[in-house]
Amino acid sequence: MNSGEFRRRGKEMVDFVADYLEGIEGRQVYPDVEPGYLRPLIPASAPEEPDTFEDILNDVEKIIMPGAASPACTELETVMMDWLGKMLKLPEAFLAGQVGEGGGVIQGSASEATLMALLAARTKVVRRLQAASPGLTQGAIMEKLVAYSSDQAHSSVERAGLIGGVKLKAIPSDGKFAMRASALQEVLERDKAEGLIPFFVVATLGTTSCCSFDNLLEVGPICNKEDMWLHIDAAYAGSSFICPEFRHLLNGVEFADSFNFNPHKWLLVNFDCSAMWVKKRTDLIGAFKLDPVYLKHSHMDSGLITDYRHWQLPLGRRFRSLKMWFVFRMYGVKGLQAYIRKHVRLAHEFERLVRQDPRFEICAEVTLGLVCFRLKGSNKLNEDLLERINSAKKIHLVPCHLRDKFVLRFAICSRTVELTHVQWSWEHISQLTTDLLRAERD
Ligand code: PLP
């Protein structure tokens, strides 16, 4: 949608809301619909080609308004999470379908998803051990629990460990910044010998620093064998898995108990929208379910409805699936794939420009939209270059450390980015580098 159409549609939306408010006395305060009303009214998967804005808005009146407030909000979310799961070719077990044991929920952030997974895993292991040894107290189990992630995992994983009150150990990553079986196995064996109880592993697909990928096909079977919950954090990279050429990066997801990524990062859905799937929804619900009388409703125990309050920390929730519905339909799967591919192409173009300049080196494999690079030379030199780039305020780069190296990160992330922006950015960096090296010499 260009800015002209956006202005027009935005004004139409104001009319839509004003009409609704003017006619509100003619509407019922409670819907007539039965649980499950929405799924048969919309297609089973996202459209390949874009739908028109008029069609989507007509469907809001026809499909959403009769289920005003919670039924529509919950049911559209379940179906949108199935649409998205199908786009990613997630194993059937993660989809809700009509009778599935799994399903998706929209969390506010990847941090929340990791925390929810850790807390559910913690409850599951405590209950399992107490069932086997009824004398064991929760406290005695908790102090022995240990979780793992790679040394490249996002800090939110460490925070989940802190909040969950369990030890979290960093597994040293390999030369490509990936967690491998051998390193995990080594720490695991040592911990078990010391009487600790390994229960939870976070594998990252697309690490924050350099977009590396933990080896799921190696790590997954260990988690299953050792009865450890495997959570996958693909906060950024997950969006790319809708493209067949990147889907292999998700191979091994079948070993996971939960999987999460942020459509608000790279799939054109506005912040916030963090998509989380579990294979067994009872694992989440069982861990967090409380039913005070003021939250009881007539269909509660029918087993027909999903009650997302048991899947998340807050009780109240926004109607975030509307954003997904609009975006998936306005772009179509093909439009979303084209968007991802363009970003990856532009990242490779930037990589090509860096590689042509002998003053620089590429520091990690470029797989998606992130290029890690640095000037050959000291960390101080690279810190000075970053300082010049960010002080000029034409582009903004966020650095990272890869082992002992200070590294610059060029991330393609704007909806409106074009090849000319990337080429201009490189010329800019190149010129600032020349200035820096000249100043160093003088
Ligand atoms: N995990 C990874 C791999 C990330 O890159 C990020 C943020 O960049 C996060 C988790 C945290 O995301 P959120 O802000 O959704 O909690």
Coordinates of C-alpha atoms and ligand atoms in Angstrom, one line a residue:
M1 CA 0.0 0.0 0.0
N2 CA 1.5 3.3 -1.0
S3 CA 1.2 6.4 1.1
G4 CA -1.7 7.8 -1.0
E5 CA -3.8 4.7 -0.6
F6 CA -2.8 4.5 3.1
R7 CA -4.2 8.1 3.6
R8 CA -7.5 7.1 1.9
R9 CA -7.9 3.8 3.7
G10 CA -7.0 5.3 7.0
K11 CA -9.8 7.9 6.6
E12 CA -12.2 5.1 5.6
M13 CA -11.3 3.3 8.8
V14 CA -12.2 6.4 10.9
D15 CA -15.6 6.3 9.1
F16 CA -15.9 2.6 9.8
V17 CA -15.3 3.2 13.6
A18 CA -17.6 6.3 13.7
D19 CA -20.4 4.3 11.9
Y20 CA -20.0 1.6 14.4
L21 CA -20.3 4.0 17.4
E22 CA -23.3 5.7 15.9
G23 CA -25.1 2.4 15.4
I24 CA -24.0 0.7 18.6
E25 CA -27.4 0.8 20.3
G26 CA -28.7 -1.5 17.6
R27 CA -26.1 -4.2 18.4
Q28 CA -26.4 -7.0 20.9
V29 CA -24.1 -6.8 24.0
Y30 CA -23.4 -10.5 23.9
P31 CA -22.9 -12.6 20.7
D32 CA -25.1 -15.4 19.5
V33 CA -22.3 -17.5 18.0
E34 CA -21.4 -21.0 19.3
P35 CA -17.7 -22.0 20.0
G36 CA -15.9 -22.9 16.8
Y37 CA -18.2 -20.6 14.7
L38 CA -15.3 -18.8 12.9
R39 CA -13.1 -21.5 11.5
P40 CA -15.6 -22.7 8.8
L41 CA -16.1 -19.1 7.7
I42 CA -12.5 -18.5 6.5
P43 CA -10.1 -20.5 4.3
A44 CA -7.9 -23.2 5.9
S45 CA -4.7 -21.5 4.8
A46 CA -3.4 -18.0 3.9
P47 CA -4.0 -16.9 0.3
E48 CA -1.0 -17.1 -2.1
E49 CA -2.0 -13.9 -3.9
P50 CA -3.1 -10.6 -2.3
D51 CA -6.8 -10.0 -1.5
T52 CA -8.3 -6.5 -1.9
F53 CA -8.7 -4.2 1.1
E54 CA -12.4 -4.0 0.4
D55 CA -12.8 -7.8 0.7
I56 CA -11.0 -7.9 4.0
L57 CA -13.0 -5.0 5.4
N58 CA -16.3 -6.7 4.3
D59 CA -15.1 -9.8 6.1
V60 CA -14.6 -7.9 9.3
E61 CA -18.3 -6.9 9.2
K62 CA -19.4 -10.4 8.1
I63 CA -17.2 -12.7 10.2
I64 CA -15.7 -10.7 13.1
M65 CA -18.5 -8.4 14.2
P66 CA -21.1 -11.2 14.9
G67 CA -18.6 -12.7 17.3
A68 CA -17.8 -9.3 18.9
A69 CA -15.2 -9.3 21.7
S70 CA -13.7 -12.6 22.9
P71 CA -15.0 -15.4 20.8
A72 CA -13.9 -13.7 17.6
C73 CA -10.6 -12.6 19.2
T74 CA -9.7 -16.0 20.4
E75 CA -10.9 -18.0 17.4
L76 CA -9.2 -15.7 14.8
E77 CA -6.0 -16.1 16.7
T78 CA -6.1 -19.9 16.7
V79 CA -6.8 -19.9 12.9
M80 CA -4.2 -17.3 12.1
M81 CA -1.6 -19.3 14.1
D82 CA -2.6 -22.3 12.0
W83 CA -2.2 -20.3 8.8
L84 CA 1.2 -19.1 9.8
G85 CA 2.2 -22.6 11.0
K86 CA 1.3 -23.9 7.6
M87 CA 3.2 -21.2 5.9
L88 CA 6.3 -22.4 7.8
K89 CA 5.5 -26.0 7.2
L90 CA 5.5 -26.7 10.9
P91 CA 4.8 -30.3 11.7
E92 CA 1.1 -31.1 12.1
A93 CA 1.6 -31.6 15.8
F94 CA 2.0 -27.9 16.4
L95 CA -1.2 -26.9 14.7
A96 CA -4.5 -26.7 16.6
G97 CA -6.7 -27.8 13.7
Q98 CA -10.1 -28.9 15.0
V99 CA -8.9 -31.7 17.2
G100 CA -5.2 -31.2 17.6
E101 CA -3.3 -31.3 20.9
G102 CA -1.0 -28.5 19.9
G103 CA -1.6 -24.9 18.8
G104 CA -0.3 -21.4 18.6
V105 CA -0.7 -18.3 20.8
I106 CA 0.4 -14.7 20.2
Q107 CA 2.7 -13.6 23.0
G108 CA 4.0 -10.0 23.3
S109 CA 7.6 -10.9 22.9
A110 CA 10.1 -13.7 22.4
S111 CA 11.3 -13.1 26.0
E112 CA 7.8 -13.9 27.3
A113 CA 7.6 -17.0 25.1
T114 CA 10.9 -18.3 26.4
L115 CA 9.8 -17.6 30.0
M116 CA 6.5 -19.4 29.5
A117 CA 8.2 -22.4 28.0
L118 CA 10.7 -22.5 30.8
L119 CA 8.0 -22.3 33.5
A120 CA 5.9 -24.9 31.8
A121 CA 8.9 -27.2 31.5
R122 CA 9.7 -26.6 35.2
T123 CA 6.2 -27.5 36.3
K124 CA 6.3 -30.6 34.1
V125 CA 9.5 -32.0 35.5
V126 CA 8.6 -31.2 39.1
R127 CA 5.3 -33.1 38.8
R128 CA 7.0 -36.0 37.0
L129 CA 9.7 -36.3 39.8
Q130 CA 7.1 -35.9 42.6
A131 CA 4.9 -38.6 41.0
A132 CA 7.9 -41.0 41.0
S133 CA 9.0 -40.0 44.6
P134 CA 6.1 -38.4 46.5
G135 CA 8.4 -37.4 49.4
L136 CA 10.4 -35.0 47.2
T137 CA 9.6 -31.3 47.9
Q138 CA 9.4 -28.7 45.1
G139 CA 12.2 -26.8 46.7
A140 CA 14.5 -29.9 46.7
I141 CA 13.9 -30.4 43.0
M142 CA 14.1 -26.8 42.0
E143 CA 17.6 -26.3 43.4
K144 CA 18.9 -29.1 41.2
L145 CA 17.2 -28.1 38.0
V146 CA 19.5 -26.9 35.2
A147 CA 18.7 -25.4 31.8
Y148 CA 21.0 -24.9 28.8
S149 CA 21.4 -22.6 25.8
S150 CA 24.3 -21.7 23.6
D151 CA 26.8 -19.0 24.6
Q152 CA 25.3 -17.0 21.7
A153 CA 21.7 -17.1 23.0
H154 CA 19.9 -13.8 23.6
S155 CA 20.1 -12.3 27.1
S156 CA 16.3 -12.9 27.4
V157 CA 17.1 -16.6 27.9
E158 CA 19.3 -15.9 30.8
R159 CA 16.6 -13.7 32.2
A160 CA 14.0 -16.5 31.9
G161 CA 16.4 -18.6 34.0
L162 CA 16.7 -15.8 36.6
I163 CA 12.9 -15.2 36.8
G164 CA 12.2 -19.0 36.8
G165 CA 14.7 -19.5 39.6
V166 CA 16.8 -22.2 37.9
K167 CA 20.4 -22.5 36.9
L168 CA 21.1 -21.7 33.2
K169 CA 24.3 -22.8 31.7
A170 CA 25.9 -21.5 28.5
I171 CA 27.1 -24.2 26.1
P172 CA 30.2 -23.2 24.2
S173 CA 29.3 -22.7 20.5
D174 CA 31.5 -24.1 17.6
G175 CA 33.5 -22.2 15.0
K176 CA 30.3 -21.2 13.2
F177 CA 28.7 -19.9 16.5
A178 CA 26.3 -22.9 16.6
M179 CA 25.5 -25.2 19.6
R180 CA 26.5 -28.8 18.7
A181 CA 25.7 -32.1 20.2
S182 CA 29.1 -32.9 21.6
A183 CA 29.4 -29.7 23.6
L184 CA 25.9 -30.1 25.0
Q185 CA 26.5 -33.8 25.8
E186 CA 29.7 -33.0 27.7
V187 CA 28.1 -30.5 30.0
L188 CA 25.0 -32.7 30.5
E189 CA 27.0 -35.7 31.5
R190 CA 29.0 -33.7 34.0
D191 CA 25.9 -32.1 35.5
K192 CA 24.1 -35.4 35.8
A193 CA 27.1 -37.0 37.5
E194 CA 26.9 -34.1 40.1
G195 CA 23.3 -34.9 40.8
L196 CA 21.8 -32.0 38.9
I197 CA 18.5 -32.4 36.9
P198 CA 18.7 -31.2 33.3
F199 CA 15.2 -30.2 32.1
F200 CA 15.2 -27.4 29.5
V201 CA 17.2 -26.4 26.4
V202 CA 16.8 -23.3 24.3
A203 CA 18.1 -23.7 20.7
T204 CA 18.4 -20.4 18.8
L205 CA 17.8 -20.2 15.1
G206 CA 19.3 -16.9 14.0
T207 CA 21.3 -15.6 16.9
T208 CA 21.2 -11.9 17.6
S209 CA 24.9 -11.2 17.2
C210 CA 25.5 -13.0 13.9
C211 CA 22.4 -14.9 12.8
S212 CA 24.0 -18.3 13.4
F213 CA 21.9 -21.5 13.8
D214 CA 22.2 -24.0 16.5
N215 CA 22.3 -27.6 15.1
L216 CA 18.7 -28.7 15.8
L217 CA 19.2 -32.1 14.1
E218 CA 21.9 -32.9 16.6
V219 CA 20.6 -31.2 19.7
G220 CA 16.9 -32.3 19.3
P221 CA 17.4 -36.0 19.7
I222 CA 19.5 -35.5 22.9
C223 CA 16.6 -33.4 24.4
N224 CA 14.1 -36.1 23.5
K225 CA 16.3 -38.9 24.9
E226 CA 17.0 -37.1 28.1
D227 CA 13.4 -35.9 28.6
M228 CA 14.4 -32.3 28.4
W229 CA 11.9 -29.7 27.0
L230 CA 13.3 -28.2 23.8
H231 CA 12.3 -24.6 23.1
I232 CA 13.3 -22.9 19.8
D233 CA 13.9 -19.2 19.8
A234 CA 13.9 -18.0 16.1
A235 CA 12.8 -14.4 17.0
Y236 CA 14.3 -12.8 13.9
A237 CA 15.0 -15.7 11.5
G238 CA 11.6 -17.4 11.8
S239 CA 10.0 -15.2 9.2
S240 CA 12.3 -16.5 6.5
F241 CA 11.1 -20.1 6.9
I242 CA 8.0 -19.2 4.8
C243 CA 10.4 -19.4 1.8
P244 CA 11.1 -22.9 0.6
E245 CA 14.8 -22.2 0.1
F246 CA 15.2 -21.2 3.8
R247 CA 12.9 -23.8 5.3
H248 CA 15.7 -26.3 5.8
L249 CA 17.0 -24.0 8.6
L250 CA 14.0 -25.2 10.6
N251 CA 14.7 -28.9 10.1
G252 CA 14.6 -30.6 13.4
V253 CA 11.7 -28.6 14.7
E254 CA 9.9 -31.9 15.1
F255 CA 12.1 -32.6 18.2
A256 CA 10.9 -29.4 19.9
D257 CA 8.2 -28.9 22.5
S258 CA 7.8 -25.2 21.7
F259 CA 8.8 -22.9 18.9
N260 CA 8.6 -19.1 18.7
F261 CA 9.4 -16.3 16.4
N262 CA 8.4 -12.6 16.0
P263 CA 6.4 -11.7 13.0
H264 CA 6.7 -8.2 14.2
K265 CA 10.5 -8.4 13.4
W266 CA 10.4 -9.4 9.8
L267 CA 7.0 -10.3 8.5
L268 CA 5.4 -6.9 8.2
V269 CA 3.1 -7.3 11.2
N270 CA 3.2 -4.2 13.5
F271 CA 4.7 -4.5 16.9
D272 CA 3.8 -6.5 19.0
C273 CA 3.2 -10.0 17.7
S274 CA 5.3 -12.9 18.8
A275 CA 4.1 -16.3 17.5
M276 CA 4.5 -19.3 19.8
W277 CA 3.5 -22.9 19.2
V278 CA 3.4 -25.8 21.5
K279 CA 3.0 -29.5 20.7
K280 CA 0.9 -30.2 23.8
R281 CA -1.2 -27.3 24.9
T282 CA -1.9 -29.2 28.1
D283 CA 1.7 -28.6 29.1
L284 CA 1.0 -24.8 29.2
I285 CA -2.5 -25.0 30.5
G286 CA -1.6 -27.5 33.2
A287 CA 1.1 -25.3 34.5
F288 CA -0.8 -22.0 34.8
K289 CA -4.6 -22.8 35.1
L290 CA -6.6 -21.1 37.8
D291 CA -10.3 -20.6 37.6
P292 CA -11.7 -18.0 40.0
V293 CA -15.5 -17.6 39.9
Y294 CA -15.4 -14.1 38.3
L295 CA -13.7 -15.7 35.2
K296 CA -16.1 -18.6 34.8
H297 CA -18.3 -18.6 31.7
S298 CA -20.9 -21.0 30.2
H299 CA -18.8 -22.8 27.6
M300 CA -15.8 -23.2 30.0
D301 CA -15.8 -26.9 30.6
S302 CA -17.2 -28.0 27.3
G303 CA -13.6 -28.5 26.0
L304 CA -14.7 -26.7 22.8
I305 CA -13.0 -23.4 23.4
T306 CA -9.4 -22.2 23.8
D307 CA -8.9 -20.0 26.8
Y308 CA -5.7 -18.1 26.1
R309 CA -5.5 -16.7 29.6
H310 CA -4.0 -20.1 30.6
W311 CA -1.3 -19.8 27.9
Q312 CA 0.3 -16.5 28.9
L313 CA 1.1 -14.3 31.9
P314 CA -1.5 -11.5 31.5
L315 CA -5.2 -12.1 31.7
G316 CA -6.4 -9.4 29.3
R317 CA -5.3 -9.5 25.7
R318 CA -5.4 -7.5 22.6
F319 CA -7.0 -8.5 19.3
R320 CA -3.5 -9.0 17.7
S321 CA -4.6 -11.6 15.2
L322 CA -6.5 -9.0 13.2
K323 CA -3.0 -7.6 12.2
M324 CA -2.0 -11.0 11.0
W325 CA -5.2 -11.5 9.1
F326 CA -4.8 -8.1 7.3
V327 CA -1.1 -8.5 6.5
F328 CA -1.4 -12.1 5.3
R329 CA -4.3 -11.2 3.0
M330 CA -3.0 -7.9 1.8
Y331 CA 0.4 -9.4 0.8
G332 CA -0.5 -13.0 0.1
V333 CA 2.1 -15.6 0.9
K334 CA 3.9 -14.8 -2.4
G335 CA 4.2 -11.1 -1.4
L336 CA 5.6 -11.9 2.0
Q337 CA 8.1 -14.4 0.4
A338 CA 9.2 -11.7 -2.1
Y339 CA 9.8 -9.2 0.8
I340 CA 12.0 -11.7 2.7
R341 CA 13.9 -12.6 -0.5
K342 CA 14.5 -8.9 -1.4
H343 CA 16.1 -8.3 2.1
V344 CA 18.3 -11.4 1.8
R345 CA 19.4 -10.3 -1.7
L346 CA 20.3 -6.9 -0.5
A347 CA 22.3 -8.3 2.4
H348 CA 24.3 -10.4 -0.1
E349 CA 24.9 -7.3 -2.2
F350 CA 26.3 -5.5 0.8
E351 CA 28.4 -8.6 1.6
R352 CA 29.7 -8.5 -2.0
L353 CA 30.7 -4.9 -1.7
V354 CA 32.5 -5.6 1.6
R355 CA 34.4 -8.5 0.2
Q356 CA 35.6 -6.4 -2.7
D357 CA 37.4 -4.1 -0.3
P358 CA 40.7 -5.6 1.0
R359 CA 40.6 -3.4 4.1
F360 CA 37.6 -5.4 5.5
E361 CA 36.7 -8.9 6.5
I362 CA 33.3 -10.7 6.8
C363 CA 33.0 -12.2 10.2
A364 CA 30.2 -14.8 10.0
E365 CA 28.3 -16.6 7.2
V366 CA 25.6 -14.4 5.7
T367 CA 22.5 -16.4 5.6
L368 CA 19.6 -13.9 5.9
G369 CA 19.5 -10.1 6.2
L370 CA 22.5 -9.5 8.5
V371 CA 26.1 -8.9 7.5
C372 CA 28.8 -9.0 10.2
F373 CA 31.9 -7.3 9.1
R374 CA 34.9 -5.4 10.4
L375 CA 38.1 -3.6 9.4
K376 CA 41.1 -5.9 9.5
G377 CA 42.9 -4.5 12.5
S378 CA 42.4 -3.8 16.2
N379 CA 39.1 -3.6 18.1
K380 CA 39.9 0.0 18.8
L381 CA 40.0 0.8 15.1
N382 CA 36.6 -0.8 14.6
E383 CA 35.2 1.1 17.6
D384 CA 36.5 4.3 16.1
L385 CA 34.9 3.5 12.8
L386 CA 31.5 2.7 14.4
E387 CA 31.7 6.0 16.3
R388 CA 32.2 7.9 13.0
I389 CA 29.4 6.0 11.3
N390 CA 26.9 6.5 14.1
S391 CA 27.9 10.1 14.8
A392 CA 27.2 11.0 11.1
K393 CA 23.6 9.9 11.8
K394 CA 23.0 8.8 8.2
I395 CA 22.8 5.1 9.0
H396 CA 22.9 3.4 12.4
L397 CA 24.8 0.2 13.1
V398 CA 24.6 -1.9 16.3
P399 CA 27.9 -3.8 17.1
C400 CA 28.5 -7.1 18.7
H401 CA 31.4 -9.2 20.1
L402 CA 32.2 -12.4 18.3
R403 CA 34.6 -14.1 20.6
D404 CA 37.2 -11.5 21.2
K405 CA 36.5 -9.4 18.1
F406 CA 34.5 -6.2 18.0
V407 CA 32.2 -6.5 15.0
L408 CA 30.0 -4.2 13.0
R409 CA 26.5 -5.4 12.0
F410 CA 24.7 -4.2 8.9
A411 CA 21.1 -5.2 9.1
I412 CA 18.6 -4.9 6.3
C413 CA 15.3 -4.3 8.1
S414 CA 13.3 -1.4 6.7
R415 CA 10.1 -2.1 4.8
T416 CA 11.1 0.6 2.2
V417 CA 14.8 -0.3 1.7
E418 CA 16.1 -0.4 -1.9
L419 CA 19.3 -1.3 -3.6
T420 CA 20.3 2.3 -3.9
H421 CA 20.2 2.7 0.0
V422 CA 22.5 -0.2 0.4
Q423 CA 24.9 1.0 -2.2
W424 CA 24.9 4.5 -0.7
S425 CA 25.5 3.1 2.7
W426 CA 28.5 1.2 1.6
E427 CA 30.0 4.3 -0.1
H428 CA 29.4 6.2 3.1
I429 CA 31.1 3.6 5.2
S430 CA 33.9 3.3 2.7
Q431 CA 34.5 7.1 2.8
L432 CA 34.4 7.3 6.6
T433 CA 36.9 4.4 6.6
T434 CA 39.3 6.3 4.3
D435 CA 39.0 9.4 6.5
L436 CA 39.6 7.3 9.7
L437 CA 42.7 5.6 8.2
R438 CA 44.1 8.9 7.0
A439 CA 43.6 10.4 10.4
E440 CA 45.3 7.4 12.0
R441 CA 48.3 7.9 9.7
D442 CA 48.7 11.7 10.2
Ligands
PLP1 N1 15.8 -13.8 20.9 C1 16.5 -13.4 19.8 C2 17.3 -14.4 19.0 C3 16.5 -12.0 19.5 O1 17.3 -11.6 18.5 C4 15.8 -11.1 20.3 C5 15.8 -9.7 20.1 O2 16.4 -9.2 19.2 C6 15.0 -11.7 21.4 C7 15.1 -13.0 21.6 C8 14.2 -10.8 22.3 O3 13.1 -10.4 21.6 P1 11.8 -9.7 22.3 O4 12.1 -8.3 22.3 O5 10.7 -10.1 21.4 O6 11.7 -10.3 23.7

